[in-house]
Amino acid sequence: MSTTDTDTNAETVLYASPAAASGPKWVETPVAYDGILLAGFGGPEGQDDVIPFLRNVTRGRGIPDERLEEVAHHYRHFGGVSPINQHNRELKAALEEEIAKRGLNLPVYWGNRNWEPYLEEAVTEAAEAGDTTLIAIATSAYSSFSSCRQYREDYARVLEATGLGETVTIDKVRQFFDHPGFVTTFVRGVTDAVSAFVAKGIAPEKIRVLFSTHSIPTADAERSGPRDVDFGEGGAYAAQHKAVAAFVMAEVAAAVADVEWELVYQSRSGPPTQPWLEPDVNDVIAELPGRGAEAVVIVPLGFVSDHMEVLWDLDTEAMEAAEEAGIKAVRTPTPGIDPAYVSGLIDLVEERLKGTPKAERPSLTDLGPWYDVCRPGCCENIRAGFKPVAAGLRP
């Protein structure tokens, strides 16, 4: 990266611990956190929840219920229940087990952005228990407005709304897209899938690996990551995914065979006139037979668990696309509560507890280790403008 490790004109970071308040890229001073804030997206847990949930997701955009119902059928297909809340219950329990195993005294408070339990409840519960120095883990590994900055806006909004901004601080772990605990699960899944196809007599040159992630508006992608680094087309968001995919496929090549791969996108929403990241996973699958492919490995690289975008967009629509194309398909697992992933998340917390120097932090790509304190202008939402954020330098 071209950025330096210090900023001479850094502004104070809102709602931060003293060690992070001046905005160092990597906080190398130990911080005595007394609680973990597990921040999730949230999801409906019944048919009556679906439209209110989608109103929360799209608040401020003036989308009528008739249009929301077009998306609601994904949830209604599964009884109106998103698996994401149950996953976060399981993840919270797994984190607590790992914390106890390490002898750490850190309660985990779980709150969502868009559905119960809300972040306001989690932060209030922590404060009432006397836990006021929090380290946040958002259930998203990459850098973009929706996967990082919007969570940081939520932290600031909640502290303001609850009146706890004078007593509670919220830092965040670094974006963990290239942490070994996260990446290991994908290496294992892709290696197993390619090996299984080869064992069935499919030649490696007939196999394709598609790394799929959530599409986002092209303008948001271009503004992902710090403003003083050129990450190329798609900004830091695309660059991070491509770097992780390249690492995974190098491991697969060493273990099994060299296989062609590409990064694809899914779950596009918004008006057709607005450019979003492409190509779409289903469009690419349809083209694979013409490229000589007989089998496809679909990797949910942008997702930490089997939530609706995985169950519907990949397990339903992408599998249907593969069947229509006449090729074999398999979808690899998400990290979920894999022990390596859970352990890796607590490793990230311990980095900040101990003030681990940047040079000693594990990362599997040249882009990492990512910043502890987000840089000015990072992941701007050009439609809504800059809002107050925690865990990052202003704006």
mmCIF file with all atom_site columns, C-alpha atoms in Angstrom, residues 25-27 33 135-138 140-143 147-148 152 171-182 240 344-345 347-352 356-365 367-374 391:
data_model
loop_
_atom_site.group_PDB
_atom_site.id
_atom_site.type_symbol
_atom_site.label_atom_id
_atom_site.label_alt_id
_atom_site.label_comp_id
_atom_site.label_asym_id
_atom_site.label_entity_id
_atom_site.label_seq_id
_atom_site.pdbx_PDB_ins_code
_atom_site.Cartn_x
_atom_site.Cartn_y
_atom_site.Cartn_z
_atom_site.occupancy
_atom_site.B_iso_or_equiv
_atom_site.pdbx_formal_charge
_atom_site.auth_seq_id
_atom_site.auth_comp_id
_atom_site.auth_asym_id
_atom_site.auth_atom_id
_atom_site.pdbx_PDB_model_num
ATOM 1  C CA . LYS A 1 25  ? -3.937  2.985   11.001 1.00 0.00 ? 25  LYS A CA 1
ATOM 2  C CA . TRP A 1 26  ? -2.991  0.118   13.304 1.00 0.00 ? 26  TRP A CA 1
ATOM 3  C CA . VAL A 1 27  ? -3.523  0.411   17.043 1.00 0.00 ? 27  VAL A CA 1
ATOM 4  C CA . TYR A 1 33  ? -11.916 -4.026  26.377 1.00 0.00 ? 33  TYR A CA 1
ATOM 5  C CA . ILE A 1 135 ? -14.710 -4.001  20.475 1.00 0.00 ? 135 ILE A CA 1
ATOM 6  C CA . ALA A 1 136 ? -17.079 -4.643  17.575 1.00 0.00 ? 136 ALA A CA 1
ATOM 7  C CA . ILE A 1 137 ? -17.170 -7.564  15.176 1.00 0.00 ? 137 ILE A CA 1
ATOM 8  C CA . ALA A 1 138 ? -19.450 -6.995  12.179 1.00 0.00 ? 138 ALA A CA 1
ATOM 9  C CA . SER A 1 140 ? -18.901 -8.910  7.087  1.00 0.00 ? 140 SER A CA 1
ATOM 10 C CA . ALA A 1 141 ? -15.317 -9.394  5.991  1.00 0.00 ? 141 ALA A CA 1
ATOM 11 C CA . TYR A 1 142 ? -14.836 -6.843  3.197  1.00 0.00 ? 142 TYR A CA 1
ATOM 12 C CA . SER A 1 143 ? -14.656 -3.081  2.673  1.00 0.00 ? 143 SER A CA 1
ATOM 13 C CA . SER A 1 147 ? -20.274 -4.031  4.656  1.00 0.00 ? 147 SER A CA 1
ATOM 14 C CA . CYS A 1 148 ? -18.241 -1.645  6.813  1.00 0.00 ? 148 CYS A CA 1
ATOM 15 C CA . ARG A 1 152 ? -19.793 2.297   11.748 1.00 0.00 ? 152 ARG A CA 1
ATOM 16 C CA . ASP A 1 171 ? -13.690 0.283   18.327 1.00 0.00 ? 171 ASP A CA 1
ATOM 17 C CA . LYS A 1 172 ? -13.816 -2.443  15.662 1.00 0.00 ? 172 LYS A CA 1
ATOM 18 C CA . VAL A 1 173 ? -11.630 -5.328  14.581 1.00 0.00 ? 173 VAL A CA 1
ATOM 19 C CA . ARG A 1 174 ? -9.985  -4.901  11.208 1.00 0.00 ? 174 ARG A CA 1
ATOM 20 C CA . GLN A 1 175 ? -11.769 -6.146  8.077  1.00 0.00 ? 175 GLN A CA 1
ATOM 21 C CA . PHE A 1 176 ? -10.852 -9.827  8.074  1.00 0.00 ? 176 PHE A CA 1
ATOM 22 C CA . PHE A 1 177 ? -11.158 -10.798 4.404  1.00 0.00 ? 177 PHE A CA 1
ATOM 23 C CA . ASP A 1 178 ? -7.613  -12.184 4.316  1.00 0.00 ? 178 ASP A CA 1
ATOM 24 C CA . HIS A 1 179 ? -7.262  -13.457 7.874  1.00 0.00 ? 179 HIS A CA 1
ATOM 25 C CA . PRO A 1 180 ? -6.343  -17.165 7.880  1.00 0.00 ? 180 PRO A CA 1
ATOM 26 C CA . GLY A 1 181 ? -9.327  -18.069 10.057 1.00 0.00 ? 181 GLY A CA 1
ATOM 27 C CA . PHE A 1 182 ? -11.722 -16.764 7.401  1.00 0.00 ? 182 PHE A CA 1
ATOM 28 C CA . GLN A 1 240 ? -10.001 -7.777  -1.741 1.00 0.00 ? 240 GLN A CA 1
ATOM 29 C CA . GLY A 1 344 ? -9.800  -16.318 13.986 1.00 0.00 ? 344 GLY A CA 1
ATOM 30 C CA . LEU A 1 345 ? -12.404 -13.793 15.134 1.00 0.00 ? 345 LEU A CA 1
ATOM 31 C CA . ASP A 1 347 ? -7.592  -13.742 17.405 1.00 0.00 ? 347 ASP A CA 1
ATOM 32 C CA . LEU A 1 348 ? -8.645  -10.395 15.929 1.00 0.00 ? 348 LEU A CA 1
ATOM 33 C CA . VAL A 1 349 ? -10.012 -9.295  19.292 1.00 0.00 ? 349 VAL A CA 1
ATOM 34 C CA . GLU A 1 350 ? -6.803  -10.377 21.018 1.00 0.00 ? 350 GLU A CA 1
ATOM 35 C CA . GLU A 1 351 ? -4.765  -8.302  18.556 1.00 0.00 ? 351 GLU A CA 1
ATOM 36 C CA . ARG A 1 352 ? -6.411  -5.241  20.029 1.00 0.00 ? 352 ARG A CA 1
ATOM 37 C CA . THR A 1 356 ? -0.138  -6.569  18.456 1.00 0.00 ? 356 THR A CA 1
ATOM 38 C CA . PRO A 1 357 ? 2.189   -4.745  16.041 1.00 0.00 ? 357 PRO A CA 1
ATOM 39 C CA . LYS A 1 358 ? 1.154   -4.679  12.405 1.00 0.00 ? 358 LYS A CA 1
ATOM 40 C CA . ALA A 1 359 ? 4.192   -6.712  11.379 1.00 0.00 ? 359 ALA A CA 1
ATOM 41 C CA . GLU A 1 360 ? 3.076   -9.596  13.608 1.00 0.00 ? 360 GLU A CA 1
ATOM 42 C CA . ARG A 1 361 ? -0.514  -9.762  12.376 1.00 0.00 ? 361 ARG A CA 1
ATOM 43 C CA . PRO A 1 362 ? -1.399  -12.604 9.998  1.00 0.00 ? 362 PRO A CA 1
ATOM 44 C CA . SER A 1 363 ? -2.797  -11.850 6.549  1.00 0.00 ? 363 SER A CA 1
ATOM 45 C CA . LEU A 1 364 ? -2.780  -13.966 3.404  1.00 0.00 ? 364 LEU A CA 1
ATOM 46 C CA . THR A 1 365 ? -2.730  -11.250 0.716  1.00 0.00 ? 365 THR A CA 1
ATOM 47 C CA . LEU A 1 367 ? -3.576  -5.983  0.843  1.00 0.00 ? 367 LEU A CA 1
ATOM 48 C CA . GLY A 1 368 ? -3.481  -6.855  4.525  1.00 0.00 ? 368 GLY A CA 1
ATOM 49 C CA . PRO A 1 369 ? -3.428  -6.614  7.384  1.00 0.00 ? 369 PRO A CA 1
ATOM 50 C CA . TRP A 1 370 ? -6.258  -4.092  6.924  1.00 0.00 ? 370 TRP A CA 1
ATOM 51 C CA . TYR A 1 371 ? -6.651  -0.964  9.046  1.00 0.00 ? 371 TYR A CA 1
ATOM 52 C CA . ASP A 1 372 ? -7.948  -0.914  12.615 1.00 0.00 ? 372 ASP A CA 1
ATOM 53 C CA . VAL A 1 373 ? -9.161  2.668   12.179 1.00 0.00 ? 373 VAL A CA 1
ATOM 54 C CA . CYS A 1 374 ? -10.799 3.396   8.833  1.00 0.00 ? 374 CYS A CA 1
ATOM 55 C CA . ALA A 1 391 ? -14.049 3.550   14.429 1.00 0.00 ? 391 ALA A CA 1
#
